[in-house]
Tab-separated table of C-alpha atoms in Angstrom:
chain	number	residue	atom	x	y	z
A	1303	SER	CA	7.049	-3.191	-13.911
A	1304	ALA	CA	5.983	-6.328	-12.199
A	1305	VAL	CA	2.689	-8.233	-12.725
A	1306	ILE	CA	1.354	-10.005	-9.703
A	1307	SER	CA	-1.444	-12.360	-9.755
A	1308	GLN	CA	-3.191	-12.886	-6.420
A	1309	LYS	CA	-6.042	-15.467	-5.584
A	1310	PRO	CA	-8.609	-15.727	-4.481
A	1311	SER	CA	-9.868	-12.348	-5.145
A	1312	ARG	CA	-12.407	-12.640	-2.327
A	1313	ASP	CA	-13.789	-15.481	-0.077
A	1314	ILE	CA	-16.342	-15.815	2.654
A	1315	CYS	CA	-15.118	-18.314	5.212
A	1316	GLN	CA	-16.309	-19.839	8.454
A	1317	ARG	CA	-14.794	-18.942	11.652
A	1318	GLY	CA	-12.309	-21.505	12.828
A	1319	THR	CA	-11.299	-22.368	9.250
A	1320	SER	CA	-8.196	-21.310	7.364
A	1321	LEU	CA	-7.624	-19.807	4.079
A	1322	THR	CA	-4.431	-19.595	1.990
A	1323	ILE	CA	-3.905	-16.691	-0.201
A	1324	GLN	CA	-1.364	-17.157	-3.178
A	1325	CYS	CA	0.755	-14.570	-4.967
A	1326	GLN	CA	2.449	-15.307	-8.364
A	1327	VAL	CA	4.884	-12.717	-9.705
A	1328	ASP	CA	5.930	-12.555	-13.402
A	1329	SER	CA	9.698	-12.020	-12.525
A	1330	GLN	CA	11.949	-13.089	-9.705
A	1331	VAL	CA	11.977	-10.826	-6.664
A	1332	THR	CA	14.124	-11.316	-3.483
A	1333	MET	CA	11.453	-9.950	-1.064
A	1334	MET	CA	7.655	-10.291	-1.048
A	1335	PHE	CA	5.415	-8.314	1.336
A	1336	TRP	CA	2.123	-9.315	2.777
A	1337	TYR	CA	-0.199	-6.453	4.031
A	1338	ARG	CA	-3.563	-6.178	5.594
A	1339	GLN	CA	-6.041	-3.474	5.290
A	1340	GLN	CA	-8.868	-3.464	7.752
A	1341	PRO	CA	-11.939	-1.287	7.061
A	1342	GLY	CA	-11.196	2.295	7.447
A	1343	GLN	CA	-7.568	1.728	8.217
A	1344	SER	CA	-4.241	1.955	6.267
A	1345	LEU	CA	-2.183	-0.879	4.981
A	1346	THR	CA	-0.413	-2.748	7.789
A	1347	LEU	CA	2.613	-4.758	6.894
A	1348	ILE	CA	2.131	-8.316	8.235
A	1349	ALA	CA	5.493	-9.842	7.232
A	1350	THR	CA	8.240	-10.049	4.756
A	1351	ALA	CA	8.894	-13.301	2.940
A	1352	ASN	CA	12.470	-14.012	1.632
A	1353	GLN	CA	12.996	-16.903	-0.551
A	1354	GLY	CA	14.872	-19.682	1.495
A	1355	SER	CA	14.397	-18.198	4.949
A	1356	GLU	CA	11.746	-17.839	7.472
A	1357	ALA	CA	9.381	-14.854	7.072
A	1358	THR	CA	9.962	-11.949	9.221
A	1359	TYR	CA	6.717	-10.630	11.230
A	1360	GLU	CA	5.848	-7.361	12.205
A	1361	SER	CA	4.792	-6.642	15.834
A	1362	GLY	CA	1.250	-7.982	16.521
A	1363	PHE	CA	1.574	-10.731	13.878
A	1364	VAL	CA	2.805	-14.233	14.559
A	1365	ILE	CA	3.570	-17.268	12.409
A	1366	ASP	CA	1.163	-19.639	13.869
A	1367	LYS	CA	-1.608	-17.217	12.897
A	1368	PHE	CA	-0.250	-16.228	9.605
A	1369	PRO	CA	2.130	-18.907	8.279
A	1370	ILE	CA	3.774	-17.716	5.016
A	1371	SER	CA	5.543	-20.071	2.383
A	1372	ARG	CA	8.055	-18.768	-0.178
A	1373	PRO	CA	9.200	-21.796	-2.085
A	1374	ASN	CA	10.751	-19.872	-4.949
A	1375	LEU	CA	11.481	-16.224	-6.124
A	1376	THR	CA	8.130	-15.781	-8.012
A	1377	PHE	CA	5.749	-17.250	-5.488
A	1378	SER	CA	4.540	-16.932	-1.912
A	1379	THR	CA	1.292	-17.859	0.147
A	1380	LEU	CA	-0.087	-16.263	3.133
A	1381	THR	CA	-2.390	-18.424	5.295
A	1382	VAL	CA	-4.873	-16.872	7.806
A	1383	SER	CA	-5.440	-19.542	10.344
A	1384	ASN	CA	-8.406	-20.218	12.755
A	1385	MET	CA	-10.165	-17.340	11.338
A	1386	SER	CA	-12.309	-15.050	13.439
A	1387	PRO	CA	-14.499	-12.280	12.161
A	1388	GLU	CA	-11.762	-9.666	13.365
A	1389	ASP	CA	-9.694	-11.221	10.377
A	1390	SER	CA	-12.142	-9.846	7.863
A	1391	SER	CA	-9.969	-7.512	5.740
A	1392	ILE	CA	-8.305	-7.035	2.473
A	1393	TYR	CA	-4.923	-8.862	2.131
A	1394	LEU	CA	-2.542	-7.756	-0.292
A	1395	CYS	CA	0.816	-9.035	-1.480
A	1396	SER	CA	3.389	-6.658	-2.765
A	1397	VAL	CA	6.816	-6.531	-4.276
A	1398	GLU	CA	9.076	-3.648	-4.486
A	1399	ARG	CA	11.628	-3.018	-7.149
A	1400	ARG	CA	13.953	-0.116	-7.232
A	1401	THR	CA	11.948	2.826	-6.458
A	1402	GLU	CA	8.413	1.408	-6.893
A	1403	ALA	CA	6.052	-0.983	-5.245
A	1404	PHE	CA	3.652	-3.221	-7.077
A	1405	PHE	CA	0.736	-4.895	-5.384
A	1406	GLY	CA	-1.599	-7.737	-6.180
A	1407	GLN	CA	-5.332	-7.230	-6.751
A	1408	GLY	CA	-5.957	-7.907	-3.064
A	1409	THR	CA	-8.065	-10.460	-1.397
A	1410	ARG	CA	-11.214	-9.641	0.299
A	1411	LEU	CA	-11.774	-11.926	3.170
A	1412	THR	CA	-14.997	-11.852	5.034
A	1413	VAL	CA	-15.184	-14.358	8.067
A	1414	VAL	CA	-18.666	-15.151	9.276
B	913	ASP	CA	2.934	5.776	16.752
B	914	GLN	CA	2.131	6.869	13.333
B	915	GLN	CA	5.186	7.850	11.401
B	916	VAL	CA	3.305	9.000	8.345
B	917	LYS	CA	-0.049	10.960	8.864
B	918	GLN	CA	-2.661	11.943	6.365
B	919	ASN	CA	-4.752	14.288	8.612
B	920	SER	CA	-7.614	14.605	6.154
B	921	PRO	CA	-9.712	11.370	5.897
B	922	SER	CA	-11.610	12.927	2.937
B	923	LEU	CA	-11.679	15.674	0.427
B	924	SER	CA	-14.250	16.809	-1.922
B	925	VAL	CA	-13.456	18.898	-5.096
B	926	GLN	CA	-15.160	19.970	-8.059
B	927	GLU	CA	-14.252	18.752	-11.464
B	928	GLY	CA	-11.665	20.825	-13.144
B	929	ARG	CA	-10.370	22.398	-9.932
B	930	ILE	CA	-7.104	21.410	-8.197
B	931	SER	CA	-7.089	18.605	-5.481
B	932	ILE	CA	-4.439	19.012	-2.824
B	933	LEU	CA	-3.619	15.963	-0.769
B	934	ASN	CA	-1.350	16.430	2.339
B	935	CYS	CA	1.080	14.192	4.225
B	936	ASP	CA	3.183	14.570	7.137
B	937	TYR	CA	5.921	12.474	8.603
B	938	THR	CA	7.940	12.356	11.722
B	939	ASN	CA	10.756	10.172	11.012
B	940	SER	CA	13.806	12.066	9.750
B	941	MET	CA	15.407	9.115	8.206
B	942	PHE	CA	12.667	8.840	5.493
B	943	ASP	CA	14.159	9.777	2.301
B	944	TYR	CA	11.873	8.496	-0.321
B	945	PHE	CA	8.102	9.223	-0.636
B	946	LEU	CA	5.416	7.692	-2.929
B	947	TRP	CA	1.799	8.298	-3.651
B	948	TYR	CA	-0.734	5.390	-4.319
B	949	LYS	CA	-4.182	5.455	-5.491
B	950	LYS	CA	-6.660	2.851	-4.559
B	951	TYR	CA	-10.108	1.969	-5.811
B	952	PRO	CA	-12.397	-0.025	-3.721
B	953	ALA	CA	-11.774	-3.749	-3.739
B	954	GLU	CA	-8.425	-3.220	-5.624
B	955	GLY	CA	-4.803	-3.248	-4.694
B	956	PRO	CA	-3.176	0.218	-4.509
B	957	THR	CA	-1.576	1.469	-7.825
B	958	PHE	CA	1.589	3.517	-7.714
B	959	LEU	CA	1.148	7.080	-8.769
B	960	ILE	CA	4.255	9.214	-8.322
B	961	SER	CA	7.325	9.398	-6.212
B	962	ILE	CA	9.955	11.872	-5.060
B	963	SER	CA	13.365	11.401	-3.476
B	964	SER	CA	14.395	13.605	-0.664
B	965	ILE	CA	17.024	15.411	-2.774
B	966	LYS	CA	14.276	16.976	-4.954
B	967	ASP	CA	11.423	19.326	-3.701
B	968	LYS	CA	9.277	18.713	-6.671
B	969	ASN	CA	8.306	16.022	-9.112
B	970	GLU	CA	5.779	16.412	-11.949
B	971	ASP	CA	4.005	13.688	-13.977
B	972	GLY	CA	1.258	14.929	-16.052
B	973	ARG	CA	-1.634	16.214	-14.003
B	974	PHE	CA	0.232	14.928	-10.710
B	975	THR	CA	2.826	16.978	-9.077
B	976	VAL	CA	4.436	15.900	-5.623
B	977	PHE	CA	5.877	18.727	-3.521
B	978	LEU	CA	8.389	17.732	-0.620
B	979	ASN	CA	9.278	20.052	2.180
B	980	LYS	CA	11.840	18.449	4.154
B	981	SER	CA	12.029	20.981	6.929
B	982	ALA	CA	8.589	20.712	7.613
B	983	LYS	CA	8.382	16.926	7.137
B	984	HIS	CA	5.554	17.534	4.857
B	985	LEU	CA	4.674	16.466	1.394
B	986	SER	CA	1.616	17.021	-0.863
B	987	LEU	CA	0.054	15.688	-4.094
B	988	HIS	CA	-1.500	18.189	-6.419
B	989	ILE	CA	-3.893	16.937	-9.135
B	990	VAL	CA	-4.690	19.556	-11.779
B	991	PRO	CA	-7.340	19.408	-13.263
B	992	SER	CA	-9.304	16.972	-11.211
B	993	GLN	CA	-11.426	14.584	-12.959
B	994	PRO	CA	-14.125	12.259	-11.678
B	995	GLY	CA	-11.979	9.160	-12.305
B	996	ASP	CA	-9.556	10.492	-9.832
B	997	SER	CA	-12.151	9.707	-7.165
B	998	ALA	CA	-10.321	7.150	-5.038
B	999	VAL	CA	-8.264	6.730	-1.802
B	1000	TYR	CA	-4.764	8.244	-2.020
B	1001	PHE	CA	-2.010	6.882	0.349
B	1002	CYS	CA	1.275	8.381	0.928
B	1003	ALA	CA	4.111	6.062	1.822
B	1004	ALA	CA	7.562	6.797	2.908
B	1005	SER	CA	10.871	4.739	2.914
B	1006	ALA	CA	14.097	5.027	4.908
B	1007	ASP	CA	16.594	3.433	2.475
B	1008	ASN	CA	16.250	5.565	-0.760
B	1009	ALA	CA	15.147	2.331	-2.553
B	1010	GLY	CA	11.429	2.260	-1.712
B	1011	ASN	CA	11.677	-0.702	0.324
B	1012	MET	CA	9.771	-1.328	3.621
B	1013	LEU	CA	7.175	1.428	3.120
B	1014	THR	CA	5.412	3.011	5.934
B	1015	PHE	CA	1.930	4.125	4.809
B	1016	GLY	CA	-0.290	6.887	5.837
B	1017	GLY	CA	-3.945	6.283	6.639
B	1018	GLY	CA	-5.187	7.427	3.361
B	1019	THR	CA	-7.474	10.206	2.129
B	1020	ARG	CA	-10.564	9.734	0.170
B	1021	LEU	CA	-10.865	12.258	-2.687
B	1022	MET	CA	-14.286	12.642	-4.256
B	1023	VAL	CA	-14.383	14.744	-7.496
B	1024	LYS	CA	-17.850	15.942	-8.283
B	1025	PRO	CA	-18.914	16.593	-11.742
């Protein structure tokens, strides 16, 4: 199994500001994934973060809005930039090992 | 285009009875399927998985059935308990390693005492 520590667990932010979410894994993993779950919707993959290279973004997500860092094999950050109320969501980091996926506890973001 | 669909957004079941959650997929390349359980304000937790080489996998009260010809899988919970009340997501992968999961929309299960 993998233990993922994600923080903050929740935050309320003013529109126009930015929030950085951190994920720390208790073991080295090649790929880390960032998801968003908007109210009433399923998990949506934002991007895949590989250590030592730029993140790969899914359609509809861009680096300027969601910059990601992956400085080593156990850590990653996702920044939600220039936030608007539409960014209010739960954000999750995830790692996948063999046949299982493990998720952080999630960050509940509310933009006011 | 939703490749993984859970057509029932919610399901209500009496405690002790069977809960059946369904999931359909369209991508024939999917060969590995997982079920996750999610409580409010928490990340999803892995429940059970099945590879396309099997049609059934059982773990305690949870059984997953896979019908490849129908591109359909289901999760059975027997007997259902109030603590099972949560949102259940099915997910699929095309590389038999569980990477790059595609999730369904989730089904909210409510188990009534």
